[in-house]
Amino acid sequence: MKCGIIGYPLNNPRSILIWKDYFLKKKIKAKMEPYEIHKKKFDTFIKKIKKDKAYYAFAITMPYKICVIKHCDKLDTSAKLAKTVNLIVKNKETSEIVGFNTDVIGAYKSISKNIDEYQDITIIGLGGVGTCIYNYLNNLLPKINFNLITQKNIKIPKKNKIFKKLNSNILKKKSLIINCTPLGSNLKDEFLSKSPIEENLFKKINKNSLIFDVVYEPKKTELSRLASLRKIKYINGMRMINLQGKEALKIAFKNVNV
């Protein structure tokens, strides 16, 4: 079987090693390779996956998490709710491609024990990750009120609100605060010293709030430091990334003969 991760560009994706290690442990005869596919060749490559019997399961990363949907014959509930796909698996008998979103499954499982405590969720940043987490949680938890911190103009239900930036009125309420920006991550050197919540706003955060940060590298960020100083509960993205990886492997290979 041929498996891989599709994106453009690809920067040493960690899923390559995780999948290969899984194949060794489970004695699955499969290859896991990076496929750095240019936008102009993406549609052609997906058609090749459908036709070639050797191709099986692929992790999907930026910028293809939305445009891959049109190539899917079916969507799992996770992908339907998130409105994006980060995993495709081909049915060996029919060659149908099924789309999943394990990112949102990992995110939800990371906070599921705490989520019933909150009536308000604030999401900082509506890029690829932020949008799919918002779509998923908003559909899954219709009674929750969402505050979305973004420069985008999007249509949302009346119960939810969009703000250009964080303010004390948002933060003073007990809420789940989700950072979906890259600030604090090692994706760029200039991100490392930054926090999505300015230091002067931390004193406004309700002490019973919880910060969930999708950033997982480095483990300790400026946001985690500031949360610790103010004794605000904080969860980083390491559990989310591990859970989504395990979920992807579980989905893709549950029916594979080893």
Tab-separated table of C-alpha atoms in Angstrom:
chain	number	residue	atom	x	y	z
A	1	MET	CA	0.000	0.000	0.000
A	2	LYS	CA	1.076	3.551	-0.719
A	3	CYS	CA	0.221	6.178	1.901
A	4	GLY	CA	1.401	9.717	2.351
A	5	ILE	CA	0.858	13.312	3.335
A	6	ILE	CA	-0.192	15.822	0.682
A	7	GLY	CA	0.557	19.525	0.987
A	8	TYR	CA	2.478	22.453	-0.464
A	9	PRO	CA	4.987	23.224	0.813
A	10	LEU	CA	5.869	20.381	3.197
A	11	ASN	CA	8.323	20.977	6.038
A	12	ASN	CA	9.481	17.650	7.518
A	13	PRO	CA	5.933	16.570	8.504
A	14	ARG	CA	5.934	14.603	11.784
A	15	SER	CA	3.191	12.286	10.497
A	16	ILE	CA	5.737	10.517	8.254
A	17	LEU	CA	7.633	9.094	11.242
A	18	ILE	CA	4.464	8.405	13.236
A	19	TRP	CA	2.859	6.399	10.424
A	20	LYS	CA	6.066	4.502	9.646
A	21	ASP	CA	6.472	3.579	13.307
A	22	TYR	CA	2.857	2.383	13.366
A	23	PHE	CA	3.445	0.217	10.281
A	24	LEU	CA	6.439	-1.451	11.966
A	25	LYS	CA	4.583	-2.116	15.207
A	26	LYS	CA	1.490	-3.489	13.478
A	27	LYS	CA	3.500	-5.266	10.747
A	28	ILE	CA	1.596	-3.485	8.011
A	29	LYS	CA	3.184	-3.643	4.571
A	30	ALA	CA	2.862	-0.019	3.507
A	31	LYS	CA	4.900	2.999	2.529
A	32	MET	CA	4.441	6.483	3.977
A	33	GLU	CA	5.883	9.310	1.896
A	34	PRO	CA	5.592	13.081	1.524
A	35	TYR	CA	3.812	14.322	-1.589
A	36	GLU	CA	4.588	17.976	-2.145
A	37	ILE	CA	2.030	18.670	-4.851
A	38	HIS	CA	1.727	22.042	-6.577
A	39	LYS	CA	-1.790	23.500	-6.787
A	40	LYS	CA	-1.871	23.075	-10.568
A	41	LYS	CA	-1.248	19.331	-10.205
A	42	PHE	CA	-3.439	18.640	-7.172
A	43	ASP	CA	-6.633	17.610	-8.998
A	44	THR	CA	-4.670	15.314	-11.307
A	45	PHE	CA	-2.901	13.671	-8.372
A	46	ILE	CA	-6.162	12.947	-6.529
A	47	LYS	CA	-7.568	11.337	-9.689
A	48	LYS	CA	-4.422	9.201	-9.807
A	49	ILE	CA	-5.096	8.068	-6.230
A	50	LYS	CA	-8.562	6.928	-7.241
A	51	LYS	CA	-7.312	4.972	-10.261
A	52	ASP	CA	-4.179	3.374	-8.801
A	53	LYS	CA	-5.077	0.405	-6.571
A	54	ALA	CA	-1.830	0.772	-4.612
A	55	TYR	CA	-2.793	4.181	-3.192
A	56	TYR	CA	-4.726	3.985	0.083
A	57	ALA	CA	-4.676	6.626	2.871
A	58	PHE	CA	-3.362	10.192	2.926
A	59	ALA	CA	-3.039	12.933	5.496
A	60	ILE	CA	-4.074	16.252	3.955
A	61	THR	CA	-2.456	19.499	5.029
A	62	MET	CA	-2.473	23.110	3.845
A	63	PRO	CA	-3.509	24.408	1.405
A	64	TYR	CA	-5.742	21.489	0.416
A	65	LYS	CA	-8.017	20.849	3.408
A	66	ILE	CA	-10.992	22.525	1.738
A	67	CYS	CA	-10.457	21.900	-1.974
A	68	VAL	CA	-10.013	18.148	-1.397
A	69	ILE	CA	-13.683	17.946	-0.359
A	70	LYS	CA	-14.886	18.022	-3.982
A	71	HIS	CA	-12.881	14.841	-4.616
A	72	CYS	CA	-14.443	12.946	-1.706
A	73	ASP	CA	-17.289	10.567	-2.487
A	74	LYS	CA	-18.348	10.566	1.155
A	75	LEU	CA	-17.646	12.682	4.229
A	76	ASP	CA	-17.473	11.438	7.802
A	77	THR	CA	-19.455	13.433	10.394
A	78	SER	CA	-16.214	15.051	11.607
A	79	ALA	CA	-15.518	16.471	8.130
A	80	LYS	CA	-19.135	17.518	7.585
A	81	LEU	CA	-19.203	19.511	10.813
A	82	ALA	CA	-15.701	20.969	10.407
A	83	LYS	CA	-16.241	21.691	6.686
A	84	THR	CA	-12.637	20.668	6.056
A	85	VAL	CA	-10.771	17.388	5.523
A	86	ASN	CA	-7.340	16.361	6.832
A	87	LEU	CA	-7.507	12.637	6.056
A	88	ILE	CA	-8.705	10.704	3.028
A	89	VAL	CA	-9.058	6.927	2.928
A	90	LYS	CA	-9.891	4.945	-0.202
A	91	ASN	CA	-12.331	2.067	-0.104
A	92	LYS	CA	-10.368	-0.808	-1.600
A	93	GLU	CA	-13.422	-2.448	-3.145
A	94	THR	CA	-15.203	0.571	-4.627
A	95	SER	CA	-12.284	3.066	-4.905
A	96	GLU	CA	-14.525	5.657	-3.241
A	97	ILE	CA	-12.655	8.285	-1.264
A	98	VAL	CA	-13.950	9.076	2.223
A	99	GLY	CA	-12.929	12.323	3.950
A	100	PHE	CA	-12.372	12.765	7.683
A	101	ASN	CA	-11.195	15.540	9.992
A	102	THR	CA	-9.174	14.174	12.884
A	103	ASP	CA	-7.877	17.649	13.843
A	104	VAL	CA	-11.251	18.572	15.322
A	105	ILE	CA	-11.635	15.162	16.953
A	106	GLY	CA	-8.258	15.672	18.657
A	107	ALA	CA	-9.176	19.212	19.692
A	108	TYR	CA	-12.529	18.161	21.128
A	109	LYS	CA	-11.093	15.218	23.047
A	110	SER	CA	-8.452	17.545	24.540
A	111	ILE	CA	-11.116	19.730	26.156
A	112	SER	CA	-14.140	17.408	26.424
A	113	LYS	CA	-13.690	16.857	30.174
A	114	ASN	CA	-13.855	20.600	30.805
A	115	ILE	CA	-16.244	21.867	28.151
A	116	ASP	CA	-19.464	21.417	30.166
A	117	GLU	CA	-18.183	24.023	32.641
A	118	TYR	CA	-18.473	26.848	30.103
A	119	GLN	CA	-21.296	28.692	28.373
A	120	ASP	CA	-18.885	30.887	26.429
A	121	ILE	CA	-16.048	29.946	24.103
A	122	THR	CA	-13.653	32.529	22.714
A	123	ILE	CA	-11.646	31.554	19.642
A	124	ILE	CA	-8.649	33.696	18.771
A	125	GLY	CA	-7.844	33.494	15.061
A	126	LEU	CA	-9.960	32.058	12.256
A	127	GLY	CA	-7.310	30.664	9.956
A	128	GLY	CA	-7.471	27.067	8.791
A	129	VAL	CA	-7.332	25.503	12.268
A	130	GLY	CA	-9.515	28.111	13.957
A	131	THR	CA	-12.227	27.909	11.309
A	132	CYS	CA	-12.536	24.129	11.400
A	133	ILE	CA	-12.548	24.040	15.223
A	134	TYR	CA	-15.224	26.754	15.298
A	135	ASN	CA	-17.362	25.005	12.661
A	136	TYR	CA	-17.112	21.693	14.509
A	137	LEU	CA	-17.814	23.015	18.016
A	138	ASN	CA	-20.562	25.382	16.854
A	139	ASN	CA	-22.398	22.476	15.224
A	140	LEU	CA	-21.688	20.048	18.043
A	141	LEU	CA	-22.551	22.471	20.867
A	142	PRO	CA	-25.448	24.667	19.637
A	143	LYS	CA	-26.167	26.131	23.088
A	144	ILE	CA	-22.663	27.571	23.513
A	145	ASN	CA	-22.016	31.255	22.772
A	146	PHE	CA	-18.925	31.952	20.673
A	147	ASN	CA	-16.766	35.073	20.607
A	148	LEU	CA	-14.630	35.067	17.474
A	149	ILE	CA	-11.506	37.226	17.390
A	150	THR	CA	-10.744	37.798	13.716
A	151	GLN	CA	-10.348	40.395	10.994
A	152	LYS	CA	-12.558	38.323	8.684
A	153	ASN	CA	-16.128	39.200	7.809
A	154	ILE	CA	-18.153	35.986	7.974
A	155	LYS	CA	-21.782	35.067	8.466
A	156	ILE	CA	-22.461	33.628	11.921
A	157	PRO	CA	-25.539	32.824	14.039
A	158	LYS	CA	-26.964	35.733	16.055
A	159	LYS	CA	-25.924	34.151	19.362
A	160	ASN	CA	-22.266	34.444	18.335
A	161	LYS	CA	-20.193	37.618	18.013
A	162	ILE	CA	-17.180	38.795	16.029
A	163	PHE	CA	-14.555	41.144	17.469
A	164	LYS	CA	-11.507	42.618	15.794
A	165	LYS	CA	-9.523	42.252	19.008
A	166	LEU	CA	-9.814	40.959	22.553
A	167	ASN	CA	-11.214	43.254	25.232
A	168	SER	CA	-11.866	43.124	28.961
A	169	ASN	CA	-15.620	42.552	28.530
A	170	ILE	CA	-14.922	39.275	26.732
A	171	LEU	CA	-12.235	38.128	29.140
A	172	LYS	CA	-14.038	38.891	32.406
A	173	LYS	CA	-16.584	36.131	31.739
A	174	LYS	CA	-15.790	32.573	32.756
A	175	SER	CA	-14.998	30.976	29.407
A	176	LEU	CA	-12.950	28.546	27.396
A	177	ILE	CA	-10.366	30.535	25.438
A	178	ILE	CA	-8.881	28.789	22.403
A	179	ASN	CA	-5.778	30.170	20.716
A	180	CYS	CA	-5.764	29.173	17.049
A	181	THR	CA	-3.058	31.625	15.960
A	182	PRO	CA	0.604	30.606	15.444
A	183	LEU	CA	1.780	33.174	18.010
A	184	GLY	CA	4.143	31.497	20.466
A	185	SER	CA	5.026	28.708	18.050
A	186	ASN	CA	8.364	27.989	16.397
A	187	LEU	CA	6.952	28.274	12.869
A	188	LYS	CA	8.745	31.617	12.609
A	189	ASP	CA	11.367	33.167	14.890
A	190	GLU	CA	9.254	36.287	15.386
A	191	PHE	CA	6.353	34.201	16.753
A	192	LEU	CA	8.314	32.708	19.656
A	193	SER	CA	8.238	35.739	21.943
A	194	LYS	CA	4.631	36.691	21.200
A	195	SER	CA	1.343	35.919	22.905
A	196	PRO	CA	-2.147	36.087	21.327
A	197	ILE	CA	-3.326	37.682	24.581
A	198	GLU	CA	-1.438	40.845	25.486
A	199	GLU	CA	0.145	40.879	28.927
A	200	ASN	CA	-1.887	43.887	30.101
A	201	LEU	CA	-5.121	41.957	29.390
A	202	PHE	CA	-4.223	38.967	31.537
A	203	LYS	CA	-5.375	40.686	34.720
A	204	LYS	CA	-8.834	40.911	33.121
A	205	ILE	CA	-9.159	37.143	32.524
A	206	ASN	CA	-11.658	35.393	34.772
A	207	LYS	CA	-9.747	33.141	37.177
A	208	ASN	CA	-12.070	30.236	36.353
A	209	SER	CA	-11.416	30.396	32.627
A	210	LEU	CA	-9.383	27.797	30.747
A	211	ILE	CA	-6.915	28.534	27.941
A	212	PHE	CA	-6.519	25.862	25.277
A	213	ASP	CA	-3.575	26.601	22.977
A	214	VAL	CA	-3.317	24.640	19.713
A	215	VAL	CA	0.417	25.431	19.639
A	216	TYR	CA	2.433	22.339	20.620
A	217	GLU	CA	6.009	23.349	19.789
A	218	PRO	CA	7.607	24.638	21.915
A	219	LYS	CA	5.818	23.147	24.922
A	220	LYS	CA	6.384	26.315	26.941
A	221	THR	CA	5.274	29.503	25.196
A	222	GLU	CA	4.832	33.125	26.169
A	223	LEU	CA	1.108	32.432	26.530
A	224	SER	CA	1.755	29.522	28.913
A	225	ARG	CA	4.161	31.689	30.939
A	226	LEU	CA	1.620	34.484	31.341
A	227	ALA	CA	-1.139	32.008	32.202
A	228	SER	CA	1.064	30.455	34.882
A	229	LEU	CA	1.829	33.871	36.408
A	230	ARG	CA	-1.892	34.627	36.698
A	231	LYS	CA	-2.712	31.043	37.755
A	232	ILE	CA	-5.037	30.536	34.788
A	233	LYS	CA	-5.564	26.907	33.730
A	234	TYR	CA	-3.704	26.197	30.480
A	235	ILE	CA	-3.544	23.247	28.040
A	236	ASN	CA	-1.140	23.212	25.095
A	237	GLY	CA	-1.687	21.487	21.734
A	238	MET	CA	0.477	18.407	22.295
A	239	ARG	CA	-2.427	16.232	23.403
A	240	MET	CA	-4.489	17.427	20.428
A	241	ILE	CA	-1.775	16.606	17.885
A	242	ASN	CA	-1.167	13.168	19.404
A	243	LEU	CA	-4.869	12.349	19.588
A	244	GLN	CA	-5.544	13.395	16.016
A	245	GLY	CA	-2.624	11.286	14.805
A	246	LYS	CA	-3.840	8.220	16.686
A	247	GLU	CA	-7.374	8.782	15.434
A	248	ALA	CA	-6.166	9.004	11.827
A	249	LEU	CA	-4.300	5.703	12.100
A	250	LYS	CA	-7.224	4.049	13.867
A	251	ILE	CA	-9.625	5.148	11.103
A	252	ALA	CA	-7.375	4.305	8.199
A	253	PHE	CA	-6.148	0.902	9.293
A	254	LYS	CA	-8.926	-0.612	11.411
A	255	ASN	CA	-9.882	-2.997	8.601
A	256	VAL	CA	-6.412	-3.595	7.155
A	257	ASN	CA	-5.181	-7.193	7.189
A	258	VAL	CA	-1.685	-7.152	8.723
